[in-house]
PDB file of C-alpha atoms in Angstrom:
ATOM      1  CA  MET A   1     131.855  19.593  77.574  1.00 41.00           C
ATOM      2  CA  LEU A   2     130.239  16.864  75.548  1.00 43.00           C
ATOM      3  CA  ARG A   3     131.807  13.456  75.223  1.00 46.00           C
ATOM      4  CA  THR A   4     133.617  12.777  71.994  1.00 45.00           C
ATOM      5  CA  VAL A   5     132.541   9.260  71.073  1.00 43.00           C
ATOM      6  CA  PRO A   6     128.846   8.477  71.758  1.00 45.00           C
ATOM      7  CA  LEU A   7     128.640   6.045  68.845  1.00 49.00           C
ATOM      8  CA  THR A   8     125.919   4.063  70.603  1.00 51.00           C
ATOM      9  CA  PHE A   9     123.259   6.729  69.903  1.00 64.00           C
ATOM     10  CA  PRO A  10     120.830   4.499  67.913  1.00 77.00           C
ATOM     11  CA  SER A  11     121.681   1.450  70.011  1.00 87.00           C
ATOM     12  CA  HIS A  12     120.561   3.180  73.203  1.00 91.00           C
ATOM     13  CA  LEU A  13     117.099   1.943  72.227  1.00 93.00           C
ATOM     14  CA  ALA A  14     118.024  -1.674  72.999  1.00 93.00           C
ATOM     15  CA  PRO A  15     117.484  -1.689  76.791  1.00 94.00           C
ATOM     16  CA  VAL A  16     114.278   0.374  76.661  1.00 96.00           C
ATOM     17  CA  LEU A  17     112.739  -1.745  73.911  1.00 95.00           C
ATOM     18  CA  ALA A  18     113.539  -4.778  76.051  1.00 96.00           C
ATOM     19  CA  LEU A  19     111.580  -3.173  78.899  1.00 96.00           C
ATOM     20  CA  LYS A  20     108.652  -2.507  76.587  1.00 95.00           C
ATOM     21  CA  TRP A  21     108.708  -6.118  75.420  1.00 94.00           C
ATOM     22  CA  TRP A  22     108.868  -7.376  79.010  1.00 95.00           C
ATOM     23  CA  ARG A  23     106.019  -5.267  80.443  1.00 94.00           C
ATOM     24  CA  PRO A  24     104.141  -3.465  77.639  1.00 91.00           C
ATOM     25  CA  ARG A  25     101.499  -1.944  79.917  1.00 91.00           C
ATOM     26  CA  TRP A  26     104.032  -0.489  82.309  1.00 95.00           C
ATOM     27  CA  PHE A  27     105.761   1.785  79.813  1.00 95.00           C
ATOM     28  CA  ASP A  28     105.021   4.331  77.109  1.00 94.00           C
ATOM     29  CA  GLY A  29     107.231   2.969  74.351  1.00 93.00           C
ATOM     30  CA  VAL A  30     107.444   6.253  72.437  1.00 94.00           C
ATOM     31  CA  THR A  31     108.602   8.473  75.311  1.00 96.00           C
ATOM     32  CA  LEU A  32     110.752   5.621  76.600  1.00 96.00           C
ATOM     33  CA  SER A  33     112.574   5.576  73.247  1.00 95.00           C
ATOM     34  CA  PHE A  34     112.895   9.331  72.847  1.00 96.00           C
ATOM     35  CA  GLY A  35     114.040   9.601  76.448  1.00 96.00           C
ATOM     36  CA  ALA A  36     116.866   7.191  75.639  1.00 95.00           C
ATOM     37  CA  MET A  37     117.913   9.476  72.773  1.00 94.00           C
ATOM     38  CA  ALA A  38     117.429  12.806  74.556  1.00 95.00           C
ATOM     39  CA  PRO A  39     120.873  13.297  76.158  1.00 94.00           C
ATOM     40  CA  ASP A  40     122.585  13.163  72.760  1.00 92.00           C
ATOM     41  CA  VAL A  41     120.195  15.656  71.133  1.00 93.00           C
ATOM     42  CA  ALA A  42     122.445  18.418  72.471  1.00 92.00           C
ATOM     43  CA  TYR A  43     125.064  17.405  69.911  1.00 91.00           C
ATOM     44  CA  LEU A  44     122.992  19.377  67.412  1.00 92.00           C
ATOM     45  CA  ALA A  45     124.388  22.532  69.029  1.00 90.00           C
ATOM     46  CA  THR A  46     128.013  21.420  69.156  1.00 88.00           C
ATOM     47  CA  GLY A  47     130.419  24.290  68.550  1.00 87.00           C
ATOM     48  CA  PRO A  48     133.719  24.285  66.638  1.00 85.00           C
ATOM     49  CA  THR A  49     135.642  23.246  69.768  1.00 81.00           C
ATOM     50  CA  GLY A  50     133.272  20.421  70.651  1.00 77.00           C
ATOM     51  CA  ARG A  51     131.585  22.362  73.436  1.00 80.00           C
ATOM     52  CA  SER A  52     127.862  22.849  73.805  1.00 79.00           C
ATOM     53  CA  PHE A  53     125.673  25.034  76.001  1.00 80.00           C
ATOM     54  CA  ALA A  54     125.543  22.560  78.921  1.00 85.00           C
ATOM     55  CA  ASP A  55     126.233  19.009  80.042  1.00 89.00           C
ATOM     56  CA  THR A  56     123.097  17.061  79.156  1.00 93.00           C
ATOM     57  CA  HIS A  57     124.685  13.794  80.292  1.00 91.00           C
ATOM     58  CA  SER A  58     124.106  14.483  83.983  1.00 93.00           C
ATOM     59  CA  TRP A  59     121.446  13.448  86.461  1.00 94.00           C
ATOM     60  CA  PRO A  60     119.989  16.978  86.899  1.00 96.00           C
ATOM     61  CA  ALA A  61     119.668  17.189  83.106  1.00 96.00           C
ATOM     62  CA  LEU A  62     117.137  14.354  83.211  1.00 97.00           C
ATOM     63  CA  PHE A  63     114.559  16.899  84.348  1.00 97.00           C
ATOM     64  CA  TRP A  64     115.480  20.209  82.717  1.00 97.00           C
ATOM     65  CA  TRP A  65     116.626  18.770  79.364  1.00 97.00           C
ATOM     66  CA  CYS A  66     115.805  15.107  78.722  1.00 97.00           C
ATOM     67  CA  LEU A  67     112.189  15.138  79.912  1.00 98.00           C
ATOM     68  CA  PRO A  68     111.026  18.141  77.830  1.00 98.00           C
ATOM     69  CA  MET A  69     113.003  16.934  74.803  1.00 97.00           C
ATOM     70  CA  ALA A  70     111.478  13.448  74.997  1.00 97.00           C
ATOM     71  CA  LEU A  71     107.940  14.812  75.322  1.00 97.00           C
ATOM     72  CA  ALA A  72     108.420  17.278  72.460  1.00 97.00           C
ATOM     73  CA  TYR A  73     109.900  14.669  70.123  1.00 97.00           C
ATOM     74  CA  ALA A  74     107.145  12.213  71.052  1.00 96.00           C
ATOM     75  CA  ALA A  75     104.436  14.776  70.263  1.00 95.00           C
ATOM     76  CA  VAL A  76     105.936  15.528  66.850  1.00 95.00           C
ATOM     77  CA  PHE A  77     106.375  11.852  66.030  1.00 94.00           C
ATOM     78  CA  ARG A  78     102.864  10.858  67.090  1.00 93.00           C
ATOM     79  CA  SER A  79     101.382  13.604  64.895  1.00 92.00           C
ATOM     80  CA  CYS A  80     102.678  11.854  61.757  1.00 91.00           C
ATOM     81  CA  ALA A  81     103.320   8.298  62.935  1.00 91.00           C
ATOM     82  CA  ASP A  82     100.538   6.673  60.913  1.00 90.00           C
ATOM     83  CA  ALA A  83     101.655   8.154  57.594  1.00 91.00           C
ATOM     84  CA  ILE A  84     105.313   7.322  58.227  1.00 94.00           C
ATOM     85  CA  LEU A  85     104.684   3.718  59.267  1.00 91.00           C
ATOM     86  CA  ALA A  86     102.370   3.142  56.301  1.00 90.00           C
ATOM     87  CA  HIS A  87     105.278   3.807  53.922  1.00 94.00           C
ATOM     88  CA  LEU A  88     108.112   1.978  55.667  1.00 93.00           C
ATOM     89  CA  PRO A  89     109.394  -1.186  53.992  1.00 92.00           C
ATOM     90  CA  GLY A  90     109.491  -4.547  55.741  1.00 89.00           C
ATOM     91  CA  GLU A  91     105.839  -4.864  56.789  1.00 86.00           C
ATOM     92  CA  ARG A  92     106.150  -8.643  56.768  1.00 85.00           C
ATOM     93  CA  TRP A  93     109.013  -8.625  59.257  1.00 88.00           C
ATOM     94  CA  PHE A  94     108.260  -5.578  61.404  1.00 89.00           C
ATOM     95  CA  GLY A  95     104.449  -5.458  61.346  1.00 84.00           C
ATOM     96  CA  TRP A  96     104.333  -1.668  61.054  1.00 85.00           C
ATOM     97  CA  SER A  97     100.563  -1.717  60.546  1.00 76.00           C
ATOM     98  CA  GLY A  98     100.122  -3.095  64.057  1.00 72.00           C
ATOM     99  CA  HIS A  99     101.464   0.091  65.631  1.00 74.00           C
ATOM    100  CA  GLY A 100      98.154   1.929  65.338  1.00 64.00           C
ATOM    101  CA  SER A 101      98.415   3.409  68.826  1.00 64.00           C
ATOM    102  CA  LEU A 102     101.673   5.183  68.002  1.00 74.00           C
ATOM    103  CA  ALA A 103      99.597   8.119  66.764  1.00 72.00           C
ATOM    104  CA  ARG A 104      97.800   8.415  70.120  1.00 78.00           C
ATOM    105  CA  TRP A 105      98.717   8.979  73.769  1.00 81.00           C
ATOM    106  CA  PRO A 106      97.325   5.710  75.182  1.00 81.00           C
ATOM    107  CA  HIS A 107      98.968   5.881  78.607  1.00 88.00           C
ATOM    108  CA  ARG A 108      98.346   7.808  81.808  1.00 93.00           C
ATOM    109  CA  TRP A 109     100.447  10.948  82.137  1.00 94.00           C
ATOM    110  CA  TRP A 110     102.604   9.535  84.923  1.00 96.00           C
ATOM    111  CA  ILE A 111     103.491   6.504  82.798  1.00 96.00           C
ATOM    112  CA  THR A 112     104.439   8.783  79.913  1.00 96.00           C
ATOM    113  CA  ILE A 113     106.627  11.020  82.078  1.00 98.00           C
ATOM    114  CA  SER A 114     108.260   8.225  84.066  1.00 98.00           C
ATOM    115  CA  SER A 115     109.009   6.361  80.830  1.00 97.00           C
ATOM    116  CA  ALA A 116     110.787   9.417  79.425  1.00 98.00           C
ATOM    117  CA  LEU A 117     112.886   9.767  82.578  1.00 98.00           C
ATOM    118  CA  LEU A 118     113.674   6.054  82.694  1.00 98.00           C
ATOM    119  CA  GLY A 119     114.741   6.094  79.056  1.00 97.00           C
ATOM    120  CA  ALA A 120     117.112   8.999  79.694  1.00 97.00           C
ATOM    121  CA  ALA A 121     118.474   7.325  82.833  1.00 97.00           C
ATOM    122  CA  SER A 122     119.190   4.168  80.825  1.00 95.00           C
ATOM    123  CA  HIS A 123     121.247   6.295  78.432  1.00 94.00           C
ATOM    124  CA  LEU A 124     123.396   7.631  81.270  1.00 94.00           C
ATOM    125  CA  GLY A 125     123.799   4.138  82.691  1.00 91.00           C
ATOM    126  CA  TRP A 126     124.822   2.753  79.305  1.00 89.00           C
ATOM    127  CA  ASP A 127     127.397   5.529  78.889  1.00 87.00           C
ATOM    128  CA  TRP A 128     128.765   4.891  82.362  1.00 86.00           C
ATOM    129  CA  LEU A 129     129.306   1.211  81.596  1.00 85.00           C
ATOM    130  CA  THR A 130     130.856   1.774  78.176  1.00 83.00           C
ATOM    131  CA  HIS A 131     132.825   4.999  78.717  1.00 79.00           C
ATOM    132  CA  THR A 132     134.340   4.355  82.149  1.00 79.00           C
ATOM    133  CA  ASP A 133     136.280   1.374  83.470  1.00 78.00           C
ATOM    134  CA  GLY A 134     136.220   2.031  87.213  1.00 77.00           C
ATOM    135  CA  TRP A 135     133.245  -0.293  87.683  1.00 78.00           C
ATOM    136  CA  LEU A 136     135.295  -3.201  86.306  1.00 79.00           C
ATOM    137  CA  ARG A 137     137.604  -2.920  89.297  1.00 76.00           C
ATOM    138  CA  VAL A 138     134.700  -2.621  91.746  1.00 75.00           C
ATOM    139  CA  VAL A 139     132.663  -5.523  90.341  1.00 81.00           C
ATOM    140  CA  PHE A 140     135.332  -7.873  88.987  1.00 81.00           C
ATOM    141  CA  GLY A 141     138.510  -6.644  90.674  1.00 77.00           C
ATOM    142  CA  LEU A 142     139.977  -5.968  87.226  1.00 80.00           C
ATOM    143  CA  ARG A 143     142.090  -2.913  86.455  1.00 80.00           C
ATOM    144  CA  TRP A 144     141.639  -2.529  82.693  1.00 81.00           C
ATOM    145  CA  SER A 145     144.762  -0.428  82.178  1.00 75.00           C
ATOM    146  CA  SER A 146     146.887  -3.255  83.600  1.00 75.00           C
ATOM    147  CA  VAL A 147     145.495  -5.681  81.019  1.00 79.00           C
ATOM    148  CA  THR A 148     145.919  -3.645  77.844  1.00 82.00           C
ATOM    149  CA  ASP A 149     146.881  -0.209  76.594  1.00 79.00           C
ATOM    150  CA  VAL A 150     143.703  -0.060  74.497  1.00 81.00           C
ATOM    151  CA  ALA A 151     141.180   2.300  76.052  1.00 80.00           C
ATOM    152  CA  TRP A 152     138.144   0.552  77.539  1.00 81.00           C
ATOM    153  CA  TRP A 153     135.665   2.724  75.652  1.00 76.00           C
ATOM    154  CA  THR A 154     137.284   1.730  72.340  1.00 78.00           C
ATOM    155  CA  VAL A 155     136.352  -1.905  72.953  1.00 81.00           C
ATOM    156  CA  SER A 156     133.080  -1.435  74.819  1.00 83.00           C
ATOM    157  CA  ASP A 157     131.666   1.283  72.578  1.00 81.00           C
ATOM    158  CA  LEU A 158     132.101  -0.682  69.361  1.00 82.00           C
ATOM    159  CA  THR A 159     130.857  -3.929  70.899  1.00 86.00           C
ATOM    160  CA  SER A 160     127.827  -2.356  72.546  1.00 85.00           C
ATOM    161  CA  THR A 161     126.961  -0.476  69.357  1.00 86.00           C
ATOM    162  CA  LEU A 162     126.910  -3.639  67.261  1.00 88.00           C
ATOM    163  CA  VAL A 163     125.126  -5.789  69.838  1.00 90.00           C
ATOM    164  CA  GLY A 164     122.696  -2.995  70.657  1.00 90.00           C
ATOM    165  CA  ALA A 165     121.864  -2.390  66.996  1.00 89.00           C
ATOM    166  CA  LEU A 166     121.119  -6.084  66.491  1.00 92.00           C
ATOM    167  CA  LEU A 167     118.867  -6.143  69.549  1.00 93.00           C
ATOM    168  CA  VAL A 168     117.031  -3.029  68.346  1.00 93.00           C
ATOM    169  CA  VAL A 169     116.205  -4.699  65.023  1.00 93.00           C
ATOM    170  CA  VAL A 170     115.071  -7.947  66.671  1.00 94.00           C
ATOM    171  CA  LEU A 171     112.991  -6.245  69.369  1.00 94.00           C
ATOM    172  CA  THR A 172     111.387  -3.824  66.908  1.00 91.00           C
ATOM    173  CA  ALA A 173     110.306  -6.750  64.746  1.00 91.00           C
ATOM    174  CA  ARG A 174     108.955  -8.708  67.717  1.00 91.00           C
ATOM    175  CA  LEU A 175     107.064  -5.735  69.131  1.00 90.00           C
ATOM    176  CA  GLY A 176     105.526  -4.960  65.753  1.00 86.00           C
ATOM    177  CA  ARG A 177     104.375  -8.498  65.084  1.00 84.00           C
ATOM    178  CA  ARG A 178     102.962  -8.814  68.591  1.00 85.00           C
ATOM    179  CA  ALA A 179     101.063  -5.539  68.175  1.00 79.00           C
ATOM    180  CA  ALA A 180      99.699  -6.668  64.803  1.00 75.00           C
ATOM    181  CA  ALA A 181      98.490  -9.957  66.280  1.00 75.00           C
ATOM    182  CA  ALA A 182      96.901  -8.206  69.269  1.00 70.00           C
ATOM    183  CA  ALA A 183      95.131  -5.652  67.065  1.00 65.00           C
ATOM    184  CA  GLY A 184      93.347  -8.363  65.071  1.00 61.00           C
ATOM    185  CA  ALA A 185      89.878  -7.310  63.992  1.00 48.00           C
ATOM    186  CA  ARG A 186      90.167  -3.973  65.799  1.00 56.00           C
ATOM    187  CA  ARG A 187      92.884  -2.765  63.450  1.00 56.00           C
ATOM    188  CA  LEU A 188      91.743   0.377  61.642  1.00 57.00           C
ATOM    189  CA  ALA A 189      92.152   1.010  57.936  1.00 61.00           C
ATOM    190  CA  PRO A 190      95.684   2.349  57.383  1.00 63.00           C
ATOM    191  CA  PRO A 191      96.360   5.858  56.103  1.00 70.00           C
ATOM    192  CA  ARG A 192      96.495   6.475  52.407  1.00 80.00           C
ATOM    193  CA  ARG A 193      99.750   5.399  50.788  1.00 89.00           C
ATOM    194  CA  LEU A 194     101.391   7.659  48.217  1.00 94.00           C
ATOM    195  CA  PRO A 195     104.826   6.055  47.965  1.00 95.00           C
ATOM    196  CA  VAL A 196     106.052   8.090  44.985  1.00 97.00           C
ATOM    197  CA  LEU A 197     105.270  11.376  46.709  1.00 97.00           C
ATOM    198  CA  PHE A 198     106.456  10.164  50.113  1.00 97.00           C
ATOM    199  CA  TRP A 199     109.855   8.925  49.024  1.00 98.00           C
ATOM    200  CA  SER A 200     110.421  11.797  46.590  1.00 98.00           C
ATOM    201  CA  VAL A 201     109.962  14.343  49.367  1.00 98.00           C
ATOM    202  CA  ALA A 202     112.031  12.246  51.773  1.00 98.00           C
ATOM    203  CA  ALA A 203     114.876  12.005  49.256  1.00 98.00           C
ATOM    204  CA  LEU A 204     114.801  15.741  48.514  1.00 98.00           C
ATOM    205  CA  VAL A 205     114.930  16.708  52.186  1.00 98.00           C
ATOM    206  CA  SER A 206     117.658  14.138  52.868  1.00 98.00           C
ATOM    207  CA  VAL A 207     119.893  15.414  50.083  1.00 98.00           C
ATOM    208  CA  ALA A 208     119.450  19.036  51.147  1.00 98.00           C
ATOM    209  CA  GLY A 209     119.988  18.244  54.816  1.00 98.00           C
ATOM    210  CA  LEU A 210     123.043  16.043  54.335  1.00 98.00           C
ATOM    211  CA  ALA A 211     124.576  18.712  52.110  1.00 98.00           C
ATOM    212  CA  LEU A 212     124.161  21.206  54.947  1.00 97.00           C
ATOM    213  CA  VAL A 213     125.582  19.010  57.733  1.00 96.00           C
ATOM    214  CA  PRO A 214     129.279  19.424  56.734  1.00 96.00           C
ATOM    215  CA  LEU A 215     128.850  23.211  56.772  1.00 96.00           C
ATOM    216  CA  LEU A 216     127.658  23.397  60.381  1.00 94.00           C
ATOM    217  CA  PRO A 217     129.950  24.278  63.318  1.00 93.00           C
ATOM    218  CA  GLY A 218     131.717  21.257  64.768  1.00 91.00           C
ATOM    219  CA  ALA A 219     131.258  19.242  61.581  1.00 92.00           C
ATOM    220  CA  THR A 220     134.648  17.585  62.108  1.00 91.00           C
ATOM    221  CA  ILE A 221     133.410  16.068  65.376  1.00 89.00           C
ATOM    222  CA  LEU A 222     132.042  12.612  64.635  1.00 87.00           C
ATOM    223  CA  ALA A 223     129.441  12.670  67.406  1.00 86.00           C
ATOM    224  CA  ALA A 224     127.861  15.872  66.115  1.00 90.00           C
ATOM    225  CA  THR A 225     127.817  14.641  62.527  1.00 92.00           C
ATOM    226  CA  ILE A 226     126.145  11.340  63.469  1.00 90.00           C
ATOM    227  CA  VAL A 227     123.417  12.994  65.540  1.00 92.00           C
ATOM    228  CA  ARG A 228     122.779  15.677  62.932  1.00 94.00           C
ATOM    229  CA  SER A 229     122.579  13.108  60.137  1.00 95.00           C
ATOM    230  CA  LEU A 230     120.054  11.059  62.104  1.00 93.00           C
ATOM    231  CA  HIS A 231     117.976  14.180  62.614  1.00 95.00           C
ATOM    232  CA  VAL A 232     118.073  14.843  58.880  1.00 97.00           C
ATOM    233  CA  ALA A 233     116.644  11.356  58.309  1.00 96.00           C
ATOM    234  CA  GLY A 234     113.907  12.018  60.852  1.00 96.00           C
ATOM    235  CA  LEU A 235     113.033  15.381  59.311  1.00 98.00           C
ATOM    236  CA  ALA A 236     112.898  13.780  55.870  1.00 98.00           C
ATOM    237  CA  LEU A 237     110.316  11.226  57.030  1.00 97.00           C
ATOM    238  CA  LEU A 238     108.349  13.919  58.838  1.00 97.00           C
ATOM    239  CA  ALA A 239     108.265  16.182  55.770  1.00 98.00           C
ATOM    240  CA  ALA A 240     107.225  13.263  53.575  1.00 98.00           C
ATOM    241  CA  ALA A 241     104.369  12.380  55.927  1.00 96.00           C
ATOM    242  CA  ILE A 242     103.148  15.984  55.920  1.00 96.00           C
ATOM    243  CA  ALA A 243     103.271  16.047  52.114  1.00 96.00           C
ATOM    244  CA  VAL A 244     101.137  12.901  51.930  1.00 95.00           C
ATOM    245  CA  ARG A 245      98.627  14.358  54.365  1.00 92.00           C
ATOM    246  CA  ILE A 246      98.341  17.617  52.407  1.00 93.00           C
ATOM    247  CA  ARG A 247      97.911  15.766  49.107  1.00 93.00           C
ATOM    248  CA  SER A 248      95.232  13.536  50.608  1.00 89.00           C
ATOM    249  CA  GLN A 249      93.316  16.486  52.023  1.00 88.00           C
ATOM    250  CA  ARG A 250      93.505  18.489  48.799  1.00 86.00           C
ATOM    251  CA  SER A 251      92.301  15.564  46.709  1.00 80.00           C
ATOM    252  CA  GLY A 252      89.163  15.396  48.824  1.00 66.00           C
ATOM    253  CA  ALA A 253      89.622  11.665  49.115  1.00 51.00           C
ATOM    254  CA  GLY A 254      89.834  11.720  52.872  1.00 47.00           C
ATOM    255  CA  TYR A 255      92.568  10.808  55.311  1.00 48.00           C
ATOM    256  CA  PRO A 256      93.181   8.080  56.189  1.00 46.00           C
ATOM    257  CA  GLY A 257      91.978   5.221  54.047  1.00 42.00           C
ATOM    258  CA  ALA A 258      91.227   7.060  50.788  1.00 41.00           C
ATOM    259  CA  SER A 259      91.600   5.334  47.466  1.00 40.00           C
ATOM    260  CA  GLY A 260      92.747   6.114  44.000  1.00 38.00           C
ATOM    261  CA  ASP A 261      95.365   8.681  42.995  1.00 43.00           C
ATOM    262  CA  SER A 262      97.937   8.979  40.265  1.00 40.00           C
ATOM    263  CA  GLY A 263     100.665   9.565  42.829  1.00 46.00           C
ATOM    264  CA  GLY A 264     100.327   6.303  44.688  1.00 47.00           C
ATOM    265  CA  THR A 265      98.198   3.413  45.757  1.00 46.00           C
ATOM    266  CA  SER A 266      95.717   2.804  48.504  1.00 44.00           C
ATOM    267  CA  THR A 267      96.078   0.007  50.969  1.00 43.00           C
ATOM    268  CA  SER A 268      92.917   0.703  52.904  1.00 42.00           C
ATOM    269  CA  ARG A 269      91.004  -2.336  53.985  1.00 41.00           C
ATOM    270  CA  PRO A 270      87.931  -2.897  56.139  1.00 41.00           C
ATOM    271  CA  ALA A 271      88.384  -3.291  59.838  1.00 42.00           C
ATOM    272  CA  ALA A 272      86.663  -6.665  59.740  1.00 43.00           C
ATOM    273  CA  VAL A 273      85.580  -9.249  57.189  1.00 44.00           C
ATOM    274  CA  SER A 274      81.841  -9.500  56.679  1.00 42.00           C
ATOM    275  CA  GLY A 275      80.006 -12.551  57.909  1.00 44.00           C
ATOM    276  CA  PRO A 276      78.006 -13.537  60.973  1.00 43.00           C
ATOM    277  CA  ALA A 277      80.869 -15.094  62.900  1.00 44.00           C
ATOM    278  CA  ARG A 278      83.353 -12.389  62.011  1.00 43.00           C
ATOM    279  CA  SER A 279      81.009  -9.481  62.639  1.00 43.00           C
ATOM    280  CA  GLY A 280      80.023 -10.955  65.972  1.00 45.00           C
ATOM    281  CA  SER A 281      83.636 -11.068  67.106  1.00 43.00           C
ATOM    282  CA  VAL A 282      84.172  -7.503  65.962  1.00 40.00           C
ATOM    283  CA  ARG A 283      81.115  -6.279  67.867  1.00 41.00           C
ATOM    284  CA  GLY A 284      82.433  -8.038  70.927  1.00 43.00           C
ATOM    285  CA  ALA A 285      85.839  -6.404  70.569  1.00 42.00           C
ATOM    286  CA  ILE A 286      84.285  -2.971  70.119  1.00 41.00           C
ATOM    287  CA  ALA A 287      81.944  -3.463  73.058  1.00 43.00           C
ATOM    288  CA  SER A 288      84.825  -4.442  75.288  1.00 42.00           C
ATOM    289  CA  GLY A 289      86.572  -1.167  74.549  1.00 43.00           C
ATOM    290  CA  GLY A 290      89.870  -2.994  74.412  1.00 44.00           C
ATOM    291  CA  ARG A 291      92.979  -2.008  72.578  1.00 44.00           C
ATOM    292  CA  PRO A 292      96.197  -3.788  71.642  1.00 45.00           C
ATOM    293  CA  SER A 293      98.098  -4.952  74.668  1.00 46.00           C
ATOM    294  CA  GLY A 294     100.115  -2.234  76.340  1.00 49.00           C
ATOM    295  CA  GLY A 295      99.700   0.514  73.765  1.00 56.00           C
ATOM    296  CA  ARG A 296     102.953   1.839  72.445  1.00 60.00           C
TER     297      ARG A 296
END
C-alpha cells in the first residue's frame, strides 16, 4: 500500500542536486534527478482505495522499478531538452542555455546507472527521516509521542517540503549559471524559439490533462493528484517541444538555430565572436575536445 502523504515529491530533488553541485563529474544529474522521483511515479496507478500494484518505496524496488523508470524518463527528457530549455523563462537567473549537455548522454553507463539508483535511495532515506520518528529516539533519545500529540510526519513533511523546494530553486540556478560560464565559447547556437506555438500547445495540453485528473481512480487521494498533475505539466512541455520541432522541420529552416517565422523569434547566435583573439581561443577549445565541467 502506498503512503498517503508524500508531499515532498518535487523537493526530493534537493539532496541530489546538492550532490551534483558538490561533484559534477561523479554524477549524471538527469538520472540522479529522475531516480529521486521514481518511487512516487507509481502514484499514477493509484486505485480508488489508495492501493497500487506494488510497494515501490522498498529497497528491492530500486532495481525492478526505480532504475528502469529513471532511465526511461531520462531518455524522454533528453530527446526534447534543448527545445524545452530554450523556452523556459528566467534565463538570467537559471542560465538554461548553459545546459547544452542535457540533450546528450555525456557520462559512462555505470555513472548513469549508479546515479539513478542513488537518486532513488535518497528518496527512500528522505521518506524514512520525515515519515517515521523511531530514529529520533535512537539518535537523540527523544520519544516524539511524549513531546506532542501532533504526528511527526505532519511537522517534518511540511518543513522538509518548504526547505527542500527553496534549495531546489537555489541549486538549479547555481548549476545553470555555472554550466553557462563553463560552456563559454563552446556553447552551441540554441534551438529555434517559437514561444507562441510552444506555450499555446503547452496550455492546451495542460488544460486537457488537468480536466482529466479529477476523473481518474483515486482522485480524492492527495498524493495521486499531486503526482498526476506534475506529470501533466511534464507532458505539456514535452508536447510543446515536439510541436516546435515539427514546425521547424516543416518550414525547412533547420533545427536548431533557424531564423525567421511568423510564429516566433529566433535566438540563434554564433558559437564564437569573430576576431583573431576570439577565434584562436575557440580553436583551442575545440582542439581540446573539452566540454562543460561534469556534464549534466
